[in-house]
């Protein structure tokens, strides 16, 4: 219907408040600001506020394998230093999903304390097209869990032709 617009949850795109806010701002800019500003819904970060938090941006490994076909998955599970000394059983999980043809990081998934804050920064790099080499060339902050994102050097497993494999032949 001409003249009727919708943003946010009603559109059945992404039920996230920041997405609705951007859609509203962009629609307003387009209609009243003289700027055609569509919203790009690829590489939107989100967080599940659990203990530990789960932060994510980009494709899951399965979705990346379906789209890009050849994917390298870097994954590490460890006990963060702040949980090591009190002998806590709290672990962190970090995963980077990389398009093997371009080496572009197409997904980042983190389960650790403060994952949302961490992934918000990573989302900028992913949205800008950062490669695995860009991550590798970044000096990490020690001792932090986030440094794991720039120190994972060897893929844990792969997808080739969309099929998961532990090794390359």
XYZ file of N, CA and C in Angstrom:
507
model
N 0.859 -1.168 0.000
C 0.000 0.000 0.000
C 0.910 1.239 0.000
N 0.779 2.098 -0.967
C 1.620 3.301 -1.025
C 1.443 4.174 0.222
N 2.562 4.670 0.729
C 2.518 5.570 1.876
C 2.500 4.889 3.225
N 2.465 3.556 3.264
C 2.512 2.825 4.527
C 3.824 2.062 4.586
N 4.554 2.265 5.657
C 5.871 1.660 5.820
C 5.920 0.904 7.134
N 6.780 -0.100 7.205
C 6.931 -0.881 8.436
C 8.411 -1.099 8.719
N 8.752 -1.044 9.993
C 10.105 -1.349 10.440
C 9.992 -2.221 11.693
N 11.088 -2.878 12.027
C 11.129 -3.628 13.279
C 10.496 -4.999 13.188
N 10.034 -5.479 14.329
C 9.559 -6.853 14.474
C 8.442 -7.229 13.502
N 7.607 -6.285 13.155
C 6.453 -6.569 12.292
C 6.890 -7.033 10.904
N 8.127 -6.720 10.519
C 8.609 -7.056 9.173
C 9.075 -8.497 9.061
N 9.236 -9.185 10.169
C 9.685 -10.575 10.177
C 11.086 -10.735 9.589
N 11.929 -9.697 9.756
C 13.319 -9.806 9.314
C 14.183 -10.225 10.497
N 14.400 -9.306 11.417
C 15.216 -9.574 12.603
C 14.564 -8.880 13.783
N 14.204 -9.646 14.782
C 13.531 -9.096 15.960
C 14.565 -8.609 16.966
N 15.276 -7.557 16.587
C 16.283 -6.954 17.457
C 16.042 -5.452 17.513
N 16.022 -4.877 18.709
C 15.760 -3.452 18.870
C 16.696 -2.587 18.038
N 18.016 -2.836 18.045
C 18.903 -1.982 17.238
C 18.601 -2.047 15.740
N 18.118 -3.187 15.257
C 17.740 -3.301 13.844
C 16.541 -2.395 13.573
N 15.551 -2.436 14.441
C 14.367 -1.584 14.273
C 14.748 -0.102 14.313
N 15.656 0.249 15.224
C 16.096 1.648 15.306
C 16.768 2.086 14.013
N 17.674 1.247 13.489
C 18.347 1.612 12.246
C 17.360 1.679 11.091
N 16.439 0.711 11.036
C 15.445 0.740 9.968
C 14.622 2.033 10.013
N 14.236 2.432 11.213
C 13.469 3.666 11.368
C 14.251 4.896 10.949
N 15.507 4.976 11.392
C 16.362 6.113 11.012
C 16.588 6.153 9.502
N 16.881 4.982 8.933
C 17.151 4.926 7.496
C 15.906 5.259 6.678
N 14.747 4.798 7.120
C 13.505 5.131 6.422
C 13.259 6.632 6.476
N 13.460 7.212 7.637
C 13.285 8.653 7.792
C 14.245 9.434 6.892
N 15.513 9.009 6.853
C 16.490 9.662 5.972
C 16.067 9.560 4.514
N 15.542 8.389 4.136
C 15.132 8.162 2.753
C 13.910 9.007 2.396
N 12.909 9.015 3.279
C 11.668 9.719 2.978
C 11.765 11.232 3.153
N 12.502 11.681 4.184
C 12.479 13.098 4.538
C 13.841 13.786 4.483
N 14.897 13.022 4.360
C 16.231 13.619 4.391
C 16.919 13.705 3.044
N 16.256 13.202 2.027
C 16.853 13.277 0.699
C 17.999 12.303 0.472
N 18.145 11.310 1.347
C 19.212 10.319 1.210
C 18.578 8.935 1.109
N 18.879 8.218 0.032
C 18.395 6.847 -0.082
C 19.336 5.967 0.730
N 18.883 5.488 1.884
C 19.757 4.746 2.798
C 19.125 3.412 3.170
N 19.257 2.403 2.306
C 18.716 1.083 2.664
C 19.497 0.459 3.818
N 18.876 -0.467 4.502
C 19.506 -1.173 5.622
C 20.105 -2.472 5.104
N 21.336 -2.720 5.469
C 22.011 -3.972 5.122
C 21.884 -4.901 6.332
N 21.131 -5.992 6.183
C 20.885 -6.911 7.296
C 21.914 -8.027 7.401
N 22.978 -7.956 6.612
C 24.027 -8.966 6.707
C 25.029 -8.522 7.773
N 25.495 -9.450 8.558
C 26.490 -9.205 9.621
C 25.955 -8.305 10.732
N 24.803 -8.636 11.261
C 24.221 -7.933 12.405
C 24.618 -8.696 13.672
N 25.220 -7.990 14.606
C 25.634 -8.610 15.867
C 24.459 -8.741 16.817
N 24.516 -9.757 17.670
C 23.503 -9.906 18.713
C 24.122 -10.624 19.905
N 23.442 -10.525 21.018
C 23.923 -11.136 22.255
C 22.768 -11.781 22.994
N 23.045 -12.925 23.587
C 22.116 -13.565 24.504
C 22.699 -13.333 25.896
N 21.954 -12.657 26.743
C 22.467 -12.275 28.054
C 22.242 -13.388 29.074
N 23.043 -14.419 28.920
C 23.041 -15.569 29.811
C 24.364 -15.557 30.573
N 24.593 -16.572 31.368
C 25.879 -16.717 32.044
C 26.504 -18.021 31.577
N 27.575 -17.978 30.803
C 28.202 -16.777 30.245
C 27.381 -16.215 29.085
N 27.683 -14.967 28.729
C 27.015 -14.353 27.594
C 27.404 -15.066 26.297
N 26.519 -14.966 25.316
C 26.807 -15.471 23.983
C 26.696 -14.289 23.029
N 27.792 -13.998 22.344
C 27.817 -12.924 21.356
C 28.064 -13.515 19.988
N 27.384 -12.982 18.987
C 27.513 -13.547 17.651
C 27.361 -12.468 16.591
N 28.086 -12.642 15.507
C 27.923 -11.796 14.329
C 28.216 -12.654 13.103
N 27.413 -12.475 12.079
C 27.664 -13.182 10.829
C 27.039 -14.565 10.787
N 27.617 -15.386 9.922
C 27.058 -16.698 9.619
C 27.467 -17.758 10.636
N 26.565 -18.690 10.896
C 26.938 -19.903 11.619
C 27.776 -20.733 10.654
N 28.476 -21.726 11.161
C 29.304 -22.529 10.256
C 28.451 -23.257 9.225
N 27.279 -23.728 9.628
C 26.406 -24.436 8.690
C 25.892 -23.501 7.591
N 25.461 -22.304 7.973
C 24.980 -21.342 6.977
C 26.118 -20.868 6.077
N 27.304 -20.679 6.657
C 28.470 -20.275 5.856
C 28.834 -21.369 4.863
N 28.789 -22.627 5.291
C 29.101 -23.744 4.392
C 28.090 -23.808 3.248
N 26.832 -23.544 3.546
C 25.805 -23.565 2.502
C 26.005 -22.415 1.506
N 26.405 -21.254 1.998
C 26.562 -20.087 1.127
C 27.905 -20.066 0.406
N 29.003 -20.281 1.152
C 30.339 -20.123 0.580
C 30.961 -21.442 0.120
N 30.406 -22.560 0.572
C 30.818 -23.919 0.224
C 32.130 -24.344 0.881
N 33.180 -23.512 0.795
C 34.484 -23.849 1.388
C 34.760 -22.893 2.545
N 34.811 -23.457 3.739
C 34.906 -22.658 4.959
C 35.935 -23.288 5.899
N 36.713 -22.438 6.551
C 37.632 -22.880 7.604
C 37.052 -22.434 8.941
N 37.054 -23.335 9.918
C 36.492 -23.031 11.237
C 37.617 -23.077 12.269
N 37.813 -21.958 12.941
C 38.793 -21.844 14.022
C 38.002 -21.849 15.315
N 38.338 -22.747 16.214
C 37.526 -22.914 17.423
C 38.438 -23.236 18.596
N 38.135 -22.631 19.736
C 38.885 -22.959 20.935
C 37.990 -22.841 22.160
N 38.125 -23.804 23.039
C 37.419 -23.829 24.328
C 38.493 -23.806 25.399
N 38.363 -22.904 26.357
C 39.387 -22.779 27.394
C 38.782 -22.151 28.647
N 39.516 -22.229 29.712
C 39.108 -21.587 30.966
C 39.854 -20.263 31.060
N 39.108 -19.166 31.086
C 39.713 -17.840 31.164
C 40.522 -17.709 32.448
N 41.553 -16.876 32.376
C 42.464 -16.725 33.505
C 41.728 -16.373 34.803
N 40.728 -15.505 34.701
C 40.031 -15.103 35.933
C 39.239 -16.261 36.540
N 38.990 -17.306 35.762
C 38.313 -18.485 36.288
C 39.299 -19.594 36.644
N 40.555 -19.427 36.271
C 41.560 -20.469 36.530
C 42.031 -20.474 37.975
N 42.268 -19.297 38.513
C 42.823 -19.229 39.870
C 41.853 -19.709 40.940
N 40.565 -19.342 40.838
C 39.637 -19.891 41.834
C 39.161 -21.309 41.485
N 39.750 -21.904 40.455
C 39.405 -23.277 40.029
C 37.923 -23.408 39.655
N 37.415 -22.385 38.992
C 36.034 -22.413 38.508
C 35.929 -23.371 37.319
N 34.772 -23.913 37.120
C 34.537 -24.788 35.973
C 33.867 -24.031 34.823
N 34.029 -22.717 34.821
C 33.464 -21.891 33.759
C 34.444 -21.836 32.595
N 33.970 -22.207 31.423
C 34.805 -22.212 30.232
C 34.322 -21.166 29.237
N 35.214 -20.772 28.344
C 34.885 -19.868 27.254
C 34.997 -20.627 25.940
N 34.212 -20.209 24.959
C 34.265 -20.804 23.629
C 34.347 -19.682 22.611
N 35.314 -19.788 21.713
C 35.506 -18.809 20.657
C 35.514 -19.537 19.320
N 34.846 -18.949 18.335
C 34.814 -19.571 17.017
C 34.836 -18.479 15.949
N 35.729 -18.643 14.979
C 35.767 -17.786 13.803
C 35.439 -18.640 12.586
N 34.584 -18.124 11.722
C 34.197 -18.799 10.489
C 34.799 -17.986 9.343
N 35.599 -18.650 8.507
C 36.344 -17.953 7.453
C 36.018 -18.558 6.088
N 35.668 -17.703 5.140
C 35.492 -18.131 3.753
C 36.881 -18.467 3.219
N 37.141 -19.725 2.916
C 38.499 -20.137 2.572
C 38.986 -19.551 1.245
N 38.080 -19.191 0.353
C 38.495 -18.639 -0.939
C 39.011 -17.212 -0.814
N 38.361 -16.408 0.029
C 38.732 -14.996 0.168
C 39.465 -14.714 1.475
N 39.411 -15.660 2.413
C 39.950 -15.505 3.764
C 39.201 -14.457 4.579
N 38.039 -14.035 4.104
C 37.217 -13.083 4.850
C 36.582 -13.780 6.042
N 36.609 -13.129 7.204
C 35.912 -13.632 8.387
C 34.431 -13.343 8.175
N 33.633 -14.406 8.111
C 32.199 -14.262 7.825
C 31.334 -14.606 9.033
N 31.975 -15.000 10.125
C 31.236 -15.304 11.348
C 32.152 -15.294 12.545
N 31.625 -14.830 13.660
C 32.344 -14.854 14.933
C 31.325 -15.162 16.021
N 31.628 -16.177 16.816
C 30.706 -16.624 17.858
C 31.508 -16.822 19.135
N 31.045 -16.200 20.205
C 31.783 -16.180 21.462
C 30.834 -16.477 22.612
N 31.254 -17.359 23.501
C 30.518 -17.606 24.739
C 31.501 -17.388 25.881
N 31.381 -16.254 26.541
C 32.270 -15.904 27.648
C 31.702 -14.691 28.369
N 32.261 -14.354 29.503
C 31.862 -13.139 30.205
C 32.110 -11.938 29.293
N 31.142 -11.049 29.175
C 31.308 -9.841 28.374
C 31.307 -10.069 26.872
N 30.762 -11.169 26.409
C 30.776 -11.493 24.974
C 30.105 -10.412 24.131
N 29.035 -9.829 24.629
C 28.329 -8.794 23.865
C 29.207 -7.593 23.592
N 29.899 -7.117 24.614
C 30.815 -5.981 24.443
C 31.917 -6.334 23.452
N 32.439 -7.535 23.575
C 33.530 -7.991 22.720
C 33.072 -8.077 21.263
N 31.943 -8.716 21.032
C 31.481 -8.960 19.667
C 31.024 -7.665 18.994
N 30.583 -6.672 19.757
C 30.218 -5.393 19.134
C 31.415 -4.820 18.382
N 32.592 -4.879 18.983
C 33.798 -4.398 18.302
C 34.173 -5.266 17.121
N 34.076 -6.568 17.292
C 34.393 -7.500 16.208
C 33.437 -7.292 15.040
N 32.186 -6.957 15.325
C 31.188 -6.775 14.273
C 31.601 -5.682 13.287
N 32.248 -4.649 13.773
C 32.713 -3.585 12.876
C 33.723 -4.150 11.884
N 34.679 -4.918 12.403
C 35.696 -5.516 11.533
C 35.062 -6.474 10.527
N 34.142 -7.310 10.991
C 33.489 -8.284 10.102
C 32.677 -7.550 9.041
N 31.927 -6.534 9.440
C 31.113 -5.758 8.496
C 31.988 -5.070 7.449
N 33.188 -4.669 7.845
C 34.106 -3.985 6.928
C 34.864 -4.958 6.027
N 34.698 -6.268 6.251
C 35.337 -7.247 5.378
C 36.695 -7.724 5.845
N 36.957 -7.654 7.140
C 38.258 -8.097 7.669
C 38.532 -9.547 7.301
N 39.791 -9.821 7.029
C 40.226 -11.176 6.698
C 40.854 -11.833 7.918
N 41.076 -13.120 7.805
C 41.751 -13.845 8.882
C 43.145 -13.252 9.090
N 43.809 -12.870 8.021
C 45.133 -12.242 8.143
C 45.053 -10.930 8.924
N 43.983 -10.153 8.719
C 43.795 -8.923 9.491
C 43.711 -9.239 10.983
N 42.967 -10.284 11.325
C 42.883 -10.707 12.724
C 44.266 -11.144 13.215
N 44.970 -11.957 12.401
C 46.290 -12.468 12.789
C 47.310 -11.349 12.962
N 47.166 -10.262 12.215
C 48.106 -9.143 12.293
C 47.800 -8.176 13.434
N 46.757 -8.458 14.183
C 46.375 -7.613 15.315
C 46.999 -8.163 16.590
N 47.645 -7.297 17.331
C 48.254 -7.706 18.603
C 47.164 -7.728 19.668
N 47.052 -8.838 20.348
C 46.026 -9.004 21.370
C 46.364 -8.293 22.666
N 45.364 -8.081 23.477
C 45.539 -7.498 24.805
C 45.650 -8.653 25.790
N 46.755 -8.701 26.514
C 47.008 -9.813 27.439
C 46.994 -9.305 28.879
N 46.395 -9.978 29.781
C 45.658 -11.228 29.653
C 44.163 -10.963 29.532
N 43.610 -11.204 28.376
C 42.159 -11.111 28.182
C 41.683 -12.334 27.409
N 40.425 -12.623 27.537
C 39.847 -13.689 26.717
C 39.788 -13.270 25.259
N 39.571 -11.978 25.014
C 39.424 -11.478 23.643
C 40.664 -11.722 22.794
N 41.827 -11.844 23.418
C 43.037 -12.064 22.627
C 42.977 -13.380 21.866
N 42.105 -14.260 22.284
C 41.941 -15.536 21.583
C 41.529 -15.310 20.127
N 40.788 -14.239 19.866
C 40.331 -13.939 18.508
C 41.484 -13.664 17.545
N 42.622 -13.233 18.070
C 43.758 -12.887 17.213
C 44.928 -13.857 17.369
N 44.723 -14.934 18.117
C 45.815 -15.906 18.301
C 45.492 -17.296 17.762
N 44.266 -17.522 17.325
C 43.930 -18.830 16.747
C 44.552 -18.913 15.354
N 45.482 -19.832 15.155
C 46.231 -19.888 13.898
C 45.884 -21.076 13.001
N 45.391 -22.146 13.578
C 45.152 -23.365 12.808
C 43.672 -23.712 12.839
N 43.078 -23.930 11.663
C 41.664 -24.317 11.661
C 41.438 -25.610 12.438
N 40.318 -25.680 13.128
C 39.942 -26.884 13.871
C 39.349 -27.929 12.942
N 38.640 -27.459 11.925
C 38.062 -28.317 10.903
C 37.633 -27.450 9.736
N 37.120 -28.094 8.703
C 36.835 -27.416 7.449
C 35.485 -27.857 6.891
N 34.999 -27.085 5.940
C 33.909 -27.495 5.072
C 34.428 -27.337 3.645
N 34.301 -28.378 2.865
C 34.671 -28.302 1.458
C 33.485 -28.792 0.645
N 33.076 -27.953 -0.288
C 31.873 -28.275 -1.053
C 30.654 -28.369 -0.159
N 30.686 -27.670 0.982
C 29.570 -27.674 1.929
C 29.552 -28.852 2.882
N 30.571 -29.730 2.789
C 30.627 -30.932 3.620
C 31.741 -30.786 4.659
N 31.410 -31.070 5.908
C 32.377 -30.963 7.012
C 33.422 -32.056 6.918
N 34.692 -31.647 7.138
C 35.795 -32.601 7.175
C 36.823 -32.148 8.206
N 37.468 -33.110 8.850
C 38.445 -32.777 9.888
C 39.814 -32.422 9.313
N 40.109 -32.912 8.119
C 41.423 -32.684 7.531
C 41.270 -32.345 6.054
N 42.308 -31.738 5.504
C 42.370 -31.472 4.073
C 43.311 -32.480 3.447
N 42.948 -32.994 2.311
C 43.804 -33.984 1.662
C 44.496 -33.408 0.470
